[in-house]
mmCIF file with all atom_site columns, C-alpha atoms in Angstrom:
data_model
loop_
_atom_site.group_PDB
_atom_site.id
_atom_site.type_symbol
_atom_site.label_atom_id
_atom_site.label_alt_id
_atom_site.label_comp_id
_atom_site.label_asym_id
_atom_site.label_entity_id
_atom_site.label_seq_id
_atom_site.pdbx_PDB_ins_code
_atom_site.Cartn_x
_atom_site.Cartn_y
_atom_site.Cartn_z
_atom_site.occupancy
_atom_site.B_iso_or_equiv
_atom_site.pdbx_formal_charge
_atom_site.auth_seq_id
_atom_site.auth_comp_id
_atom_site.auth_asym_id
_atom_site.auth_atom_id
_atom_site.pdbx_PDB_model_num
ATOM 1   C CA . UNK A 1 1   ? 6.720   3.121   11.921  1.00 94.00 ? 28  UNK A CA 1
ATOM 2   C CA . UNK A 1 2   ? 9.265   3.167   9.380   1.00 97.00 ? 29  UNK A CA 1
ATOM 3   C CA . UNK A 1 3   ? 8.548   1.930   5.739   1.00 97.00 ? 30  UNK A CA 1
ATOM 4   C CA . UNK A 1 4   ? 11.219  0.887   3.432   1.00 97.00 ? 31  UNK A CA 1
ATOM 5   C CA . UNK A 1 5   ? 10.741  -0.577  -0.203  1.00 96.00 ? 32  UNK A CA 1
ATOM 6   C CA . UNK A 1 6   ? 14.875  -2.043  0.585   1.00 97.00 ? 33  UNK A CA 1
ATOM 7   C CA . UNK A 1 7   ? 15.707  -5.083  2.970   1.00 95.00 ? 34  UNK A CA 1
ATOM 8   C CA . UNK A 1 8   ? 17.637  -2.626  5.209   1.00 94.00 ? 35  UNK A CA 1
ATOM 9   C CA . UNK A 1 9   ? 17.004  0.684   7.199   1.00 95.00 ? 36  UNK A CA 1
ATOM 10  C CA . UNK A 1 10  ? 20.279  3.184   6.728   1.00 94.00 ? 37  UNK A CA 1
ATOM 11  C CA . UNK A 1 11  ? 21.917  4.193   10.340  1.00 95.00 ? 38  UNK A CA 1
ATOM 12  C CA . UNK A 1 12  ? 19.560  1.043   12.172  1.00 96.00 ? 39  UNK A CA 1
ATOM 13  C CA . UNK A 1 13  ? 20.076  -2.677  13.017  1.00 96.00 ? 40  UNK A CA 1
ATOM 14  C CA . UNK A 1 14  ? 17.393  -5.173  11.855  1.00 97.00 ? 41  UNK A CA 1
ATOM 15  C CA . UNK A 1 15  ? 17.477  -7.134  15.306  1.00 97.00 ? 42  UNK A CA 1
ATOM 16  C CA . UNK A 1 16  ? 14.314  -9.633  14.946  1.00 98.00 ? 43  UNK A CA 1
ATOM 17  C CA . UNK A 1 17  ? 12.320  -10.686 11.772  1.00 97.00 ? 44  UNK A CA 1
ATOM 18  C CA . UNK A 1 18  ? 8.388   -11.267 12.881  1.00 98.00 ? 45  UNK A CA 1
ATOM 19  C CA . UNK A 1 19  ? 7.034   -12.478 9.655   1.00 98.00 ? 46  UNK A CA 1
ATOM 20  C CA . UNK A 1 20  ? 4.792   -10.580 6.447   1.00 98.00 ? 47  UNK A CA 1
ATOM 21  C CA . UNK A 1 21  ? 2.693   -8.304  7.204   1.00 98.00 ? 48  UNK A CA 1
ATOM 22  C CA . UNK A 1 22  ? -0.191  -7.226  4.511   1.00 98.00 ? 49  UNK A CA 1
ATOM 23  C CA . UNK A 1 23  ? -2.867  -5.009  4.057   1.00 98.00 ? 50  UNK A CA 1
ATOM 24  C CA . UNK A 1 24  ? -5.811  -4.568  1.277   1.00 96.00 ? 51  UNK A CA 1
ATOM 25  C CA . UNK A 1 25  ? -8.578  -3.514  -0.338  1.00 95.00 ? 52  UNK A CA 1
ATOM 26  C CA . UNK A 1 26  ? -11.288 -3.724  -2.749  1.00 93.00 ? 53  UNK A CA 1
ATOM 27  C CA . UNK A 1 27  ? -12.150 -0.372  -4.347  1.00 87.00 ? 54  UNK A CA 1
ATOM 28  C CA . UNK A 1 28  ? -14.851 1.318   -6.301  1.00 81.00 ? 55  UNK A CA 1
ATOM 29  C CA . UNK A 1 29  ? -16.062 4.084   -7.732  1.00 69.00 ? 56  UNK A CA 1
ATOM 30  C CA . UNK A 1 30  ? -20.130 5.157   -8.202  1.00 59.00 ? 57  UNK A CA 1
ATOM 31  C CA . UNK A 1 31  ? -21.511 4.200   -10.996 1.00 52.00 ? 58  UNK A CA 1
ATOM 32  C CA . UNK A 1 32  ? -21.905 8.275   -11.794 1.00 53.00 ? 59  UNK A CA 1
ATOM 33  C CA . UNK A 1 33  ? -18.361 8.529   -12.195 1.00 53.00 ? 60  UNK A CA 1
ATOM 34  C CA . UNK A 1 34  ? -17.785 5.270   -13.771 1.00 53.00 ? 61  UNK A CA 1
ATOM 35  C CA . UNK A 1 35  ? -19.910 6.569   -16.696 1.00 53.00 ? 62  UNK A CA 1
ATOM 36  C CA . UNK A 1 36  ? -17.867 10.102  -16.837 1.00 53.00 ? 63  UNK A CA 1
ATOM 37  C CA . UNK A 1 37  ? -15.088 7.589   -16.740 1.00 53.00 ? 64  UNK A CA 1
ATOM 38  C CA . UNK A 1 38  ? -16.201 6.047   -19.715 1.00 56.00 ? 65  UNK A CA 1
ATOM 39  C CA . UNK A 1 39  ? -16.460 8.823   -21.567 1.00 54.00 ? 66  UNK A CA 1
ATOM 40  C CA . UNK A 1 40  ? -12.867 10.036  -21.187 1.00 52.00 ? 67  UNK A CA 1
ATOM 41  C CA . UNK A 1 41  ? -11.789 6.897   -22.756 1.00 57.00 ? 68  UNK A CA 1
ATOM 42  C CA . UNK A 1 42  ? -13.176 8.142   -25.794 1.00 61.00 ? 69  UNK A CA 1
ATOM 43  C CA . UNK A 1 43  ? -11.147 11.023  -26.270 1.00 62.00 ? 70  UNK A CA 1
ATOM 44  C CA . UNK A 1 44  ? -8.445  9.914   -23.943 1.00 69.00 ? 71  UNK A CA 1
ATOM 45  C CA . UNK A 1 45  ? -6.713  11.347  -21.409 1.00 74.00 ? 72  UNK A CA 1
ATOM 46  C CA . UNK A 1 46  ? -5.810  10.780  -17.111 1.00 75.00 ? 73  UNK A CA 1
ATOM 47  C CA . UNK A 1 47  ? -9.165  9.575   -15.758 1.00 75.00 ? 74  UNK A CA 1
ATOM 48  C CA . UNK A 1 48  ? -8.891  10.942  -12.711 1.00 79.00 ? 75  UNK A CA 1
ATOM 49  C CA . UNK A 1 49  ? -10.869 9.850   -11.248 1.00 78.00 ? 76  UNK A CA 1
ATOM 50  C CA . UNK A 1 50  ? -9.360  6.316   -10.824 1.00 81.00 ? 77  UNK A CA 1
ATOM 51  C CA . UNK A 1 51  ? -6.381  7.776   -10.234 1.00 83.00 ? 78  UNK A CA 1
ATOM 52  C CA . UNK A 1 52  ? -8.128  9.308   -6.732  1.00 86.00 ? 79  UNK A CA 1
ATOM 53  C CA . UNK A 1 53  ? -9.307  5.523   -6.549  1.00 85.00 ? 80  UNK A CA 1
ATOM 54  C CA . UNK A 1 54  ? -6.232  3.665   -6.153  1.00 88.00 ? 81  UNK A CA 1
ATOM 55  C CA . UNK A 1 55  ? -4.603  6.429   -4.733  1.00 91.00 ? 82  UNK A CA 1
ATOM 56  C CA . UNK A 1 56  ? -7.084  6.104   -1.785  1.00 91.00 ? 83  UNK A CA 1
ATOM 57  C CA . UNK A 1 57  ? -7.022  2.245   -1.611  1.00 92.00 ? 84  UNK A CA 1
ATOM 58  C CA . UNK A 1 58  ? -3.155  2.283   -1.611  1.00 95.00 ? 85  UNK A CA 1
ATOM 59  C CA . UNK A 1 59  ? -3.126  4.205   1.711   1.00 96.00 ? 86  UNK A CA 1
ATOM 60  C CA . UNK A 1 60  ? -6.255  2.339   3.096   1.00 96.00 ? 87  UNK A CA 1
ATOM 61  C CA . UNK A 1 61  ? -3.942  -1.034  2.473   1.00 97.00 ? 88  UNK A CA 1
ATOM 62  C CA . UNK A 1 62  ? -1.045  0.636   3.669   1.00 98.00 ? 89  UNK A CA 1
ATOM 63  C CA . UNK A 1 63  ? -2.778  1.530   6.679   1.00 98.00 ? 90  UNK A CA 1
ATOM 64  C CA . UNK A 1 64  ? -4.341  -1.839  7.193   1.00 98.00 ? 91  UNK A CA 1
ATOM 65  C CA . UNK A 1 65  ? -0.602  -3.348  6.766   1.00 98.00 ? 92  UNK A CA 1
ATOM 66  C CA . UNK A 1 66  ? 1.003   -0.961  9.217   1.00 98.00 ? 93  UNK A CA 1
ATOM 67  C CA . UNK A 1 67  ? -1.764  -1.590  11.934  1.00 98.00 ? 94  UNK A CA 1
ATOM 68  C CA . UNK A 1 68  ? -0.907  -5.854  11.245  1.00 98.00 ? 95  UNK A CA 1
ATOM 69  C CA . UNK A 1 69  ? 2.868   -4.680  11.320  1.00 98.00 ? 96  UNK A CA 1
ATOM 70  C CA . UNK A 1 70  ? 2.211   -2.503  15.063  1.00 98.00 ? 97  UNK A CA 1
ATOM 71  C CA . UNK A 1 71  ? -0.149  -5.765  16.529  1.00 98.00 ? 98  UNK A CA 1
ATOM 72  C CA . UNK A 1 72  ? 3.536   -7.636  16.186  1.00 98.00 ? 99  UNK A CA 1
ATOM 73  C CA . UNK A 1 73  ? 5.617   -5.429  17.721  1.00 98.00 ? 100 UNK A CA 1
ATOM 74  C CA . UNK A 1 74  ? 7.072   -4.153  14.936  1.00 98.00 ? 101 UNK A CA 1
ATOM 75  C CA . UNK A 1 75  ? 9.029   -0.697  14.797  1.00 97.00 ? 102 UNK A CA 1
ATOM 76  C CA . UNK A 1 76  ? 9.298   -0.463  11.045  1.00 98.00 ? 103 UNK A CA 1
ATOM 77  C CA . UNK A 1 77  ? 8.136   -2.946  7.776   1.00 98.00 ? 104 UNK A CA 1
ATOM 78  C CA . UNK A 1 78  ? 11.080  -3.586  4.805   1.00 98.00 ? 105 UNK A CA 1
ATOM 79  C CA . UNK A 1 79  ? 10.845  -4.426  1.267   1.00 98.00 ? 106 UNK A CA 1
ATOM 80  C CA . UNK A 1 80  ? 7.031   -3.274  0.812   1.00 98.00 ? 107 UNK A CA 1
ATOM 81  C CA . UNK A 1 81  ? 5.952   -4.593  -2.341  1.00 98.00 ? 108 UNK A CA 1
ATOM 82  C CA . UNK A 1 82  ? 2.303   -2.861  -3.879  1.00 97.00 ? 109 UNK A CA 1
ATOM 83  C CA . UNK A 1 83  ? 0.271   -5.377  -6.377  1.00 95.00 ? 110 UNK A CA 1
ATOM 84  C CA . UNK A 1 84  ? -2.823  -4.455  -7.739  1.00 91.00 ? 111 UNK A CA 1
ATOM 85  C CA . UNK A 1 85  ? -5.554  -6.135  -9.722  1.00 89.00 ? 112 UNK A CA 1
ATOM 86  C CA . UNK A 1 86  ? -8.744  -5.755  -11.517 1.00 83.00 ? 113 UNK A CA 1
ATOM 87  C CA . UNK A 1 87  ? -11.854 -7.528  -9.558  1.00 77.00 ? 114 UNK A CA 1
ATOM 88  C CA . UNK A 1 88  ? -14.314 -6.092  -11.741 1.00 77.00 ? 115 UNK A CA 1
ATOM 89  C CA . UNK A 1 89  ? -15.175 -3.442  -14.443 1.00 74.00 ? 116 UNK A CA 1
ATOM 90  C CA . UNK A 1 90  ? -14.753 -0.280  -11.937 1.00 71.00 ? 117 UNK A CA 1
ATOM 91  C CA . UNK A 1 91  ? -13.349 -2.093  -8.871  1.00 80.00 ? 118 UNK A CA 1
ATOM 92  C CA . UNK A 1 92  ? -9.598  -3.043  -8.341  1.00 85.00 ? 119 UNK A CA 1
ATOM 93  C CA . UNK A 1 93  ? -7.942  -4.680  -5.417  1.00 92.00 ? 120 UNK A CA 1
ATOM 94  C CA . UNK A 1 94  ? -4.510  -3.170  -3.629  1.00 95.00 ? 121 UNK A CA 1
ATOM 95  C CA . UNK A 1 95  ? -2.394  -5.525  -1.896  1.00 97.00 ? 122 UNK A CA 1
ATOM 96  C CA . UNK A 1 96  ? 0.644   -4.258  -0.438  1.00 98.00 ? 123 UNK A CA 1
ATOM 97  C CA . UNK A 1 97  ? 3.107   -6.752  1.851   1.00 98.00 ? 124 UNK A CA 1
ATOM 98  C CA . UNK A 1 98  ? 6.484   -6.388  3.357   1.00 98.00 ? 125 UNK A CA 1
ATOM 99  C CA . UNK A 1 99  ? 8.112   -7.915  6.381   1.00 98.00 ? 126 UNK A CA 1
ATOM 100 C CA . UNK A 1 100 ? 7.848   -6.719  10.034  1.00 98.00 ? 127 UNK A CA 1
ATOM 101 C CA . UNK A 1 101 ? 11.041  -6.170  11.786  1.00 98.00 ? 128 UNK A CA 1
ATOM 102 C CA . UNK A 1 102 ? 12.023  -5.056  15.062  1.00 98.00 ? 129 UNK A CA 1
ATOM 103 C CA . UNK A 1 103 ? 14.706  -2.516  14.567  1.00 97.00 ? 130 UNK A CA 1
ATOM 104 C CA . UNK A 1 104 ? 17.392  -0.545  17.109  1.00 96.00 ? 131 UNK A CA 1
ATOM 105 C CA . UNK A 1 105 ? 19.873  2.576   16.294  1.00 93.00 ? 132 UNK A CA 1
ATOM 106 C CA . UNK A 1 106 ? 23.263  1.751   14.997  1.00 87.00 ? 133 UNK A CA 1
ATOM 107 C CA . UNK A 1 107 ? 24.745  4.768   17.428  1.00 77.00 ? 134 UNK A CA 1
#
């Protein structure tokens, strides 16, 4: 499956649009290191924590879009967007969406 952040795959044909595809998820870390979390804020500093976090929930969504992408048919997904939001002190949501597109060689 090919995944493109541009409405176009170099040295390929776009030869059917199926629709958006999406993926997301909710994400949290334990309340053990939410507190350590905490504490970094006072002196500042990457919390790294939450940087593991979303890294891990953008390739759960991504995941979760590519397997909606594969139940259409598609051979790759174009112009992937990522959005993310807080849900709650320690939990953020990762949406990512693009569209599914059936694709053939230019050669």
């Amino acid at each position: 499956m090919k995944l493109v952040n541009i409405d176009y795959i170099p040295g390929y044909e776009i030869t059917d649009s199926l629709g958006i595809v999406k993926g997301q998820v909710v994400q949290s870390k334990n309340i053990g290191r939410d507190f350590m979390a905490g504490m970094k804020t006072i002196v500042g500093g990457e919390i790294v924590a939450y940087t593991e976090m979303i890294s891990t929930a953008r390739q759960i969504a991504t995941k979760r879009m590519v397997d909606d992408a594969k139940s259409l048919g598609a051979d790759a997904v174009i112009n992937i967007r990522y959005g993310s939001s807080s849900v709650m002190n320690g939990a953020a949501e990762i949406i990512v969406y693009g569209t599914a597109v059936k694709i053939k060689d230019k050669k």
